[in-house]
Tab-separated table of N, CA and C in Angstrom:
chain	number	residue	atom	x	y	z
A	656	UNK	N	126.927	370.911	-40.610
A	656	UNK	CA	126.731	370.150	-41.837
A	656	UNK	C	127.453	368.803	-41.766
A	657	UNK	N	126.997	367.881	-42.555
A	657	UNK	CA	127.613	366.566	-42.634
A	657	UNK	C	128.968	366.690	-43.325
A	658	UNK	N	129.973	366.033	-42.798
A	658	UNK	CA	131.292	366.045	-43.420
A	658	UNK	C	131.432	364.934	-44.451
A	659	UNK	N	130.605	363.935	-44.341
A	659	UNK	CA	130.641	362.831	-45.301
A	659	UNK	C	129.739	363.170	-46.485
A	660	UNK	N	130.030	362.558	-47.610
A	660	UNK	CA	129.255	362.835	-48.819
A	660	UNK	C	128.170	361.797	-49.070
A	661	UNK	N	128.268	360.667	-48.391
A	661	UNK	CA	127.315	359.583	-48.618
A	661	UNK	C	127.153	358.808	-47.319
A	662	UNK	N	125.949	358.312	-47.077
A	662	UNK	CA	125.705	357.563	-45.840
A	662	UNK	C	126.639	356.369	-45.690
A	663	UNK	N	127.103	355.799	-46.815
A	663	UNK	CA	127.989	354.632	-46.746
A	663	UNK	C	129.324	354.955	-46.088
A	664	UNK	N	129.657	356.232	-45.964
A	664	UNK	CA	130.899	356.643	-45.312
A	664	UNK	C	130.773	356.665	-43.792
A	665	UNK	N	129.564	356.639	-43.276
A	665	UNK	CA	129.351	356.658	-41.830
A	665	UNK	C	129.749	355.311	-41.233
A	666	UNK	N	130.636	355.335	-40.263
A	666	UNK	CA	131.097	354.090	-39.640
A	666	UNK	C	129.930	353.361	-38.977
A	667	UNK	N	129.020	354.099	-38.378
A	667	UNK	CA	127.865	353.461	-37.737
A	667	UNK	C	127.001	352.737	-38.775
A	668	UNK	N	126.876	353.299	-39.969
A	668	UNK	CA	126.138	352.607	-41.027
A	668	UNK	C	126.899	351.350	-41.450
A	669	UNK	N	128.220	351.462	-41.629
A	669	UNK	CA	129.038	350.318	-42.050
A	669	UNK	C	128.919	349.167	-41.057
A	670	UNK	N	129.018	349.497	-39.765
A	670	UNK	CA	128.929	348.446	-38.743
A	670	UNK	C	127.522	347.853	-38.674
A	671	UNK	N	126.516	348.684	-38.842
A	671	UNK	CA	125.149	348.152	-38.791
A	671	UNK	C	124.840	347.317	-40.038
A	672	UNK	N	125.425	347.673	-41.164
A	672	UNK	CA	125.267	346.852	-42.375
A	672	UNK	C	125.936	345.487	-42.177
A	673	UNK	N	127.129	345.482	-41.611
A	673	UNK	CA	127.831	344.224	-41.320
A	673	UNK	C	126.990	343.382	-40.356
A	674	UNK	N	126.366	344.033	-39.372
A	674	UNK	CA	125.493	343.353	-38.420
A	674	UNK	C	124.346	342.651	-39.157
A	675	UNK	N	123.752	343.321	-40.129
A	675	UNK	CA	122.661	342.719	-40.911
A	675	UNK	C	123.155	341.472	-41.638
A	676	UNK	N	124.309	341.574	-42.269
A	676	UNK	CA	124.862	340.409	-42.974
A	676	UNK	C	125.079	339.247	-42.006
A	677	UNK	N	125.573	339.557	-40.806
A	677	UNK	CA	125.784	338.518	-39.791
A	677	UNK	C	124.460	337.920	-39.314
A	678	UNK	N	123.434	338.753	-39.207
A	678	UNK	CA	122.109	338.265	-38.805
A	678	UNK	C	121.556	337.302	-39.855
A	679	UNK	N	121.735	337.625	-41.122
A	679	UNK	CA	121.263	336.724	-42.183
A	679	UNK	C	121.981	335.373	-42.107
A	680	UNK	N	123.283	335.401	-41.839
A	680	UNK	CA	124.026	334.132	-41.689
A	680	UNK	C	123.512	333.350	-40.486
A	681	UNK	N	123.325	334.042	-39.374
A	681	UNK	CA	122.858	333.396	-38.148
A	681	UNK	C	121.491	332.753	-38.346
A	682	UNK	N	120.569	333.492	-38.941
A	682	UNK	CA	119.195	332.998	-39.033
A	682	UNK	C	119.032	331.852	-40.026
A	683	UNK	N	120.021	331.628	-40.866
A	683	UNK	CA	119.973	330.445	-41.742
A	683	UNK	C	119.996	329.158	-40.920
A	684	UNK	N	120.518	329.237	-39.687
A	684	UNK	CA	120.593	328.071	-38.796
A	684	UNK	C	119.281	327.814	-38.056
A	685	UNK	N	118.392	328.794	-38.029
A	685	UNK	CA	117.168	328.673	-37.247
A	685	UNK	C	116.275	327.580	-37.831
A	686	UNK	N	115.427	326.991	-36.996
A	686	UNK	CA	114.496	325.972	-37.496
A	686	UNK	C	113.602	326.543	-38.603
A	687	UNK	N	113.266	325.696	-39.552
A	687	UNK	CA	112.441	326.126	-40.689
A	687	UNK	C	111.091	326.680	-40.240
A	688	UNK	N	110.547	326.161	-39.141
A	688	UNK	CA	109.246	326.660	-38.684
A	688	UNK	C	109.313	328.108	-38.186
A	689	UNK	N	110.528	328.633	-38.002
A	689	UNK	CA	110.699	330.028	-37.591
A	689	UNK	C	110.835	330.987	-38.777
A	690	UNK	N	110.797	330.467	-40.002
A	690	UNK	CA	111.020	331.308	-41.176
A	690	UNK	C	110.118	332.540	-41.189
A	691	UNK	N	108.846	332.368	-40.866
A	691	UNK	CA	107.907	333.492	-40.881
A	691	UNK	C	107.675	334.056	-39.480
A	692	UNK	N	108.439	333.562	-38.513
A	692	UNK	CA	108.351	334.044	-37.143
A	692	UNK	C	109.613	334.792	-36.761
A	693	UNK	N	110.388	334.177	-35.892
A	693	UNK	CA	111.578	334.831	-35.353
A	693	UNK	C	112.592	335.196	-36.432
A	694	UNK	N	112.794	334.335	-37.409
A	694	UNK	CA	113.747	334.631	-38.487
A	694	UNK	C	113.362	335.923	-39.194
A	695	UNK	N	112.112	336.022	-39.584
A	695	UNK	CA	111.627	337.210	-40.288
A	695	UNK	C	111.698	338.455	-39.410
A	696	UNK	N	111.264	338.329	-38.165
A	696	UNK	CA	111.258	339.481	-37.259
A	696	UNK	C	112.673	340.005	-37.004
A	697	UNK	N	113.611	339.100	-36.754
A	697	UNK	CA	114.987	339.512	-36.482
A	697	UNK	C	115.616	340.157	-37.711
A	698	UNK	N	115.393	339.569	-38.862
A	698	UNK	CA	115.947	340.158	-40.091
A	698	UNK	C	115.366	341.544	-40.341
A	699	UNK	N	114.076	341.688	-40.174
A	699	UNK	CA	113.436	342.984	-40.424
A	699	UNK	C	113.935	344.053	-39.458
A	700	UNK	N	114.028	343.722	-38.180
A	700	UNK	CA	114.484	344.725	-37.216
A	700	UNK	C	115.942	345.093	-37.466
A	701	UNK	N	116.760	344.120	-37.839
A	701	UNK	CA	118.173	344.396	-38.126
A	701	UNK	C	118.317	345.274	-39.368
A	702	UNK	N	117.584	344.956	-40.424
A	702	UNK	CA	117.643	345.728	-41.672
A	702	UNK	C	117.170	347.165	-41.450
A	703	UNK	N	116.263	347.349	-40.526
A	703	UNK	CA	115.734	348.679	-40.241
A	703	UNK	C	116.805	349.639	-39.728
A	704	UNK	N	117.825	349.121	-39.075
A	704	UNK	CA	118.849	349.995	-38.488
A	704	UNK	C	119.630	350.743	-39.575
A	705	UNK	N	120.386	350.063	-40.442
A	705	UNK	CA	121.099	350.822	-41.474
A	705	UNK	C	120.145	351.488	-42.463
A	706	UNK	N	118.970	350.908	-42.649
A	706	UNK	CA	117.985	351.514	-43.542
A	706	UNK	C	117.541	352.885	-43.054
A	707	UNK	N	117.274	352.995	-41.768
A	707	UNK	CA	116.852	354.284	-41.213
A	707	UNK	C	118.009	355.272	-41.106
A	708	UNK	N	119.215	354.775	-40.867
A	708	UNK	CA	120.384	355.661	-40.880
A	708	UNK	C	120.532	356.264	-42.278
A	709	UNK	N	120.415	355.416	-43.290
A	709	UNK	CA	120.539	355.882	-44.677
A	709	UNK	C	119.423	356.866	-45.026
A	710	UNK	N	118.200	356.530	-44.647
A	710	UNK	CA	117.072	357.391	-44.995
A	710	UNK	C	117.170	358.746	-44.301
A	711	UNK	N	117.600	358.738	-43.056
A	711	UNK	CA	117.725	359.992	-42.319
A	711	UNK	C	118.889	360.854	-42.757
A	712	UNK	N	119.875	360.243	-43.369
A	712	UNK	CA	121.101	360.956	-43.739
A	712	UNK	C	120.832	362.173	-44.616
A	713	UNK	N	119.980	362.046	-45.599
A	713	UNK	CA	119.733	363.137	-46.549
A	713	UNK	C	118.583	364.070	-46.148
A	714	UNK	N	117.950	363.794	-45.023
A	714	UNK	CA	116.874	364.683	-44.598
A	714	UNK	C	117.447	366.070	-44.330
A	715	UNK	N	116.681	367.079	-44.668
A	715	UNK	CA	117.187	368.453	-44.625
A	715	UNK	C	117.119	369.094	-43.238
A	716	UNK	N	116.178	368.669	-42.422
A	716	UNK	CA	116.048	369.308	-41.111
A	716	UNK	C	116.552	368.380	-40.011
A	717	UNK	N	117.018	368.992	-38.940
A	717	UNK	CA	117.517	368.224	-37.795
A	717	UNK	C	116.407	367.339	-37.214
A	718	UNK	N	115.182	367.858	-37.002
A	718	UNK	CA	114.126	366.982	-36.476
A	718	UNK	C	113.842	365.773	-37.373
A	719	UNK	N	113.898	365.960	-38.690
A	719	UNK	CA	113.681	364.826	-39.595
A	719	UNK	C	114.807	363.806	-39.470
A	720	UNK	N	116.049	364.279	-39.425
A	720	UNK	CA	117.191	363.372	-39.257
A	720	UNK	C	117.050	362.606	-37.942
A	721	UNK	N	116.731	363.350	-36.875
A	721	UNK	CA	116.615	362.750	-35.544
A	721	UNK	C	115.519	361.689	-35.503
A	722	UNK	N	114.420	361.933	-36.214
A	722	UNK	CA	113.310	360.967	-36.238
A	722	UNK	C	113.777	359.610	-36.765
A	723	UNK	N	114.519	359.626	-37.868
A	723	UNK	CA	114.978	358.368	-38.455
A	723	UNK	C	116.037	357.694	-37.585
A	724	UNK	N	116.898	358.485	-36.967
A	724	UNK	CA	117.902	357.899	-36.072
A	724	UNK	C	117.234	357.300	-34.844
A	725	UNK	N	116.185	357.957	-34.359
A	725	UNK	CA	115.445	357.422	-33.221
A	725	UNK	C	114.770	356.105	-33.578
A	726	UNK	N	114.240	356.012	-34.782
A	726	UNK	CA	113.642	354.756	-35.246
A	726	UNK	C	114.702	353.661	-35.310
A	727	UNK	N	115.894	354.006	-35.788
A	727	UNK	CA	116.994	353.035	-35.836
A	727	UNK	C	117.343	352.556	-34.429
A	728	UNK	N	117.333	353.476	-33.455
A	728	UNK	CA	117.616	353.087	-32.073
A	728	UNK	C	116.569	352.103	-31.559
A	729	UNK	N	115.315	352.351	-31.873
A	729	UNK	CA	114.256	351.426	-31.473
A	729	UNK	C	114.427	350.059	-32.110
A	730	UNK	N	114.845	350.042	-33.357
A	730	UNK	CA	115.073	348.770	-34.053
A	730	UNK	C	116.245	348.005	-33.451
A	731	UNK	N	117.232	348.728	-32.937
A	731	UNK	CA	118.341	348.059	-32.245
A	731	UNK	C	117.839	347.334	-31.006
A	732	UNK	N	116.990	348.006	-30.231
A	732	UNK	CA	116.442	347.365	-29.032
A	732	UNK	C	115.582	346.157	-29.394
A	733	UNK	N	114.812	346.291	-30.456
A	733	UNK	CA	113.994	345.168	-30.918
A	733	UNK	C	114.890	343.994	-31.325
A	734	UNK	N	115.960	344.292	-32.048
A	734	UNK	CA	116.906	343.246	-32.462
A	734	UNK	C	117.548	342.579	-31.254
A	735	UNK	N	117.875	343.379	-30.244
A	735	UNK	CA	118.473	342.816	-29.033
A	735	UNK	C	117.525	341.807	-28.394
A	736	UNK	N	116.249	342.167	-28.298
A	736	UNK	CA	115.295	341.224	-27.722
A	736	UNK	C	115.254	339.925	-28.514
A	737	UNK	N	115.193	340.015	-29.832
A	737	UNK	CA	115.119	338.804	-30.657
A	737	UNK	C	116.380	337.957	-30.524
A	738	UNK	N	117.527	338.599	-30.351
A	738	UNK	CA	118.768	337.840	-30.124
A	738	UNK	C	118.721	337.125	-28.777
A	739	UNK	N	118.216	337.810	-27.763
A	739	UNK	CA	118.064	337.182	-26.441
A	739	UNK	C	117.136	335.979	-26.553
A	740	UNK	N	116.017	336.161	-27.244
A	740	UNK	CA	115.053	335.072	-27.420
A	740	UNK	C	115.676	333.896	-28.165
A	741	UNK	N	116.384	334.178	-29.248
A	741	UNK	CA	117.022	333.100	-30.022
A	741	UNK	C	118.020	332.336	-29.163
A	742	UNK	N	118.755	333.049	-28.327
A	742	UNK	CA	119.693	332.391	-27.422
A	742	UNK	C	118.972	331.542	-26.387
A	743	UNK	N	117.905	332.093	-25.801
A	743	UNK	CA	117.136	331.359	-24.794
A	743	UNK	C	116.463	330.119	-25.377
A	744	UNK	N	116.084	330.189	-26.643
A	744	UNK	CA	115.492	329.029	-27.318
A	744	UNK	C	116.554	328.045	-27.805
A	745	UNK	N	117.803	328.405	-27.596
A	745	UNK	CA	118.966	327.594	-27.981
A	745	UNK	C	119.042	327.360	-29.486
A	746	UNK	N	118.618	328.370	-30.257
A	746	UNK	CA	118.759	328.290	-31.709
A	746	UNK	C	120.194	328.580	-32.129
A	747	UNK	N	120.884	329.414	-31.342
A	747	UNK	CA	122.259	329.795	-31.669
A	747	UNK	C	122.866	330.532	-30.485
A	748	UNK	N	124.182	330.612	-30.478
A	748	UNK	CA	124.879	331.445	-29.501
A	748	UNK	C	124.884	332.866	-30.062
A	749	UNK	N	124.211	333.763	-29.379
A	749	UNK	CA	124.050	335.124	-29.895
A	749	UNK	C	124.855	336.160	-29.117
A	750	UNK	N	125.698	335.714	-28.203
A	750	UNK	CA	126.427	336.661	-27.346
A	750	UNK	C	127.319	337.618	-28.134
A	751	UNK	N	128.039	337.117	-29.122
A	751	UNK	CA	128.926	337.984	-29.914
A	751	UNK	C	128.114	339.031	-30.677
A	752	UNK	N	126.981	338.626	-31.221
A	752	UNK	CA	126.143	339.587	-31.942
A	752	UNK	C	125.519	340.606	-30.996
A	753	UNK	N	125.209	340.182	-29.779
A	753	UNK	CA	124.695	341.133	-28.794
A	753	UNK	C	125.758	342.175	-28.457
A	754	UNK	N	127.010	341.741	-28.361
A	754	UNK	CA	128.115	342.670	-28.109
A	754	UNK	C	128.273	343.638	-29.278
A	755	UNK	N	128.200	343.125	-30.496
A	755	UNK	CA	128.264	343.985	-31.686
A	755	UNK	C	127.135	345.010	-31.666
A	756	UNK	N	125.958	344.552	-31.319
A	756	UNK	CA	124.794	345.422	-31.284
A	756	UNK	C	124.974	346.532	-30.251
A	757	UNK	N	125.555	346.212	-29.102
A	757	UNK	CA	125.796	347.225	-28.069
A	757	UNK	C	126.776	348.285	-28.561
A	758	UNK	N	127.789	347.869	-29.321
A	758	UNK	CA	128.735	348.828	-29.896
A	758	UNK	C	128.026	349.742	-30.899
A	759	UNK	N	127.193	349.166	-31.742
A	759	UNK	CA	126.435	349.958	-32.712
A	759	UNK	C	125.521	350.937	-31.979
A	760	UNK	N	124.899	350.491	-30.903
A	760	UNK	CA	124.007	351.359	-30.128
A	760	UNK	C	124.770	352.557	-29.566
A	761	UNK	N	125.972	352.343	-29.050
A	761	UNK	CA	126.787	353.454	-28.535
A	761	UNK	C	127.124	354.436	-29.659
A	762	UNK	N	127.513	353.898	-30.808
A	762	UNK	CA	127.865	354.752	-31.945
A	762	UNK	C	126.646	355.529	-32.447
A	763	UNK	N	125.518	354.857	-32.527
A	763	UNK	CA	124.302	355.511	-33.002
A	763	UNK	C	123.861	356.592	-32.022
A	764	UNK	N	123.989	356.323	-30.739
A	764	UNK	CA	123.639	357.320	-29.733
A	764	UNK	C	124.531	358.553	-29.867
A	765	UNK	N	125.819	358.342	-30.100
A	765	UNK	CA	126.746	359.466	-30.282
A	765	UNK	C	126.382	360.264	-31.533
A	766	UNK	N	126.052	359.577	-32.609
A	766	UNK	CA	125.657	360.244	-33.855
A	766	UNK	C	124.369	361.036	-33.639
A	767	UNK	N	123.406	360.431	-32.961
A	767	UNK	CA	122.137	361.091	-32.652
A	767	UNK	C	122.382	362.360	-31.838
A	768	UNK	N	123.241	362.259	-30.832
A	768	UNK	CA	123.571	363.413	-29.990
A	768	UNK	C	124.224	364.514	-30.814
A	769	UNK	N	125.152	364.147	-31.685
A	769	UNK	CA	125.818	365.124	-32.554
A	769	UNK	C	124.807	365.846	-33.438
A	770	UNK	N	123.903	365.097	-34.036
A	770	UNK	CA	122.879	365.694	-34.904
A	770	UNK	C	121.993	366.640	-34.100
A	771	UNK	N	121.547	366.206	-32.927
A	771	UNK	CA	120.663	367.039	-32.107
A	771	UNK	C	121.354	368.289	-31.591
A	772	UNK	N	122.655	368.236	-31.383
A	772	UNK	CA	123.394	369.408	-30.903
A	772	UNK	C	123.593	370.456	-31.987
A	773	UNK	N	123.237	370.142	-33.222
A	773	UNK	CA	123.349	371.104	-34.318
A	773	UNK	C	122.170	372.071	-34.348
A	774	UNK	N	121.211	371.858	-33.476
A	774	UNK	CA	120.010	372.729	-33.451
A	774	UNK	C	120.375	374.135	-33.062
């Protein structure tokens, strides 16, 4: 069973939420012509991470929880690509955010493993 009472208590959720806030700050610097392109895509993929952690938290079955955590993992990889692209396009220095994302990925993988081992 979950030891926390609310998804907001999960450190992986807290760090991924902070990541989203940082992504919103970063993308404010992007060119205006990217508003409906890279800016939107990066924000959506980043928001999907804590969103799916939160949604999966209250699911009653292990497979349901795992499904949402797996979706969050996919969104992390998508976000990583968009950060690489933004860096390559020289819109911003994204190295620190890529490092943050890698830490979140490790934490999410550990959480996913813990949930799956409850089967």
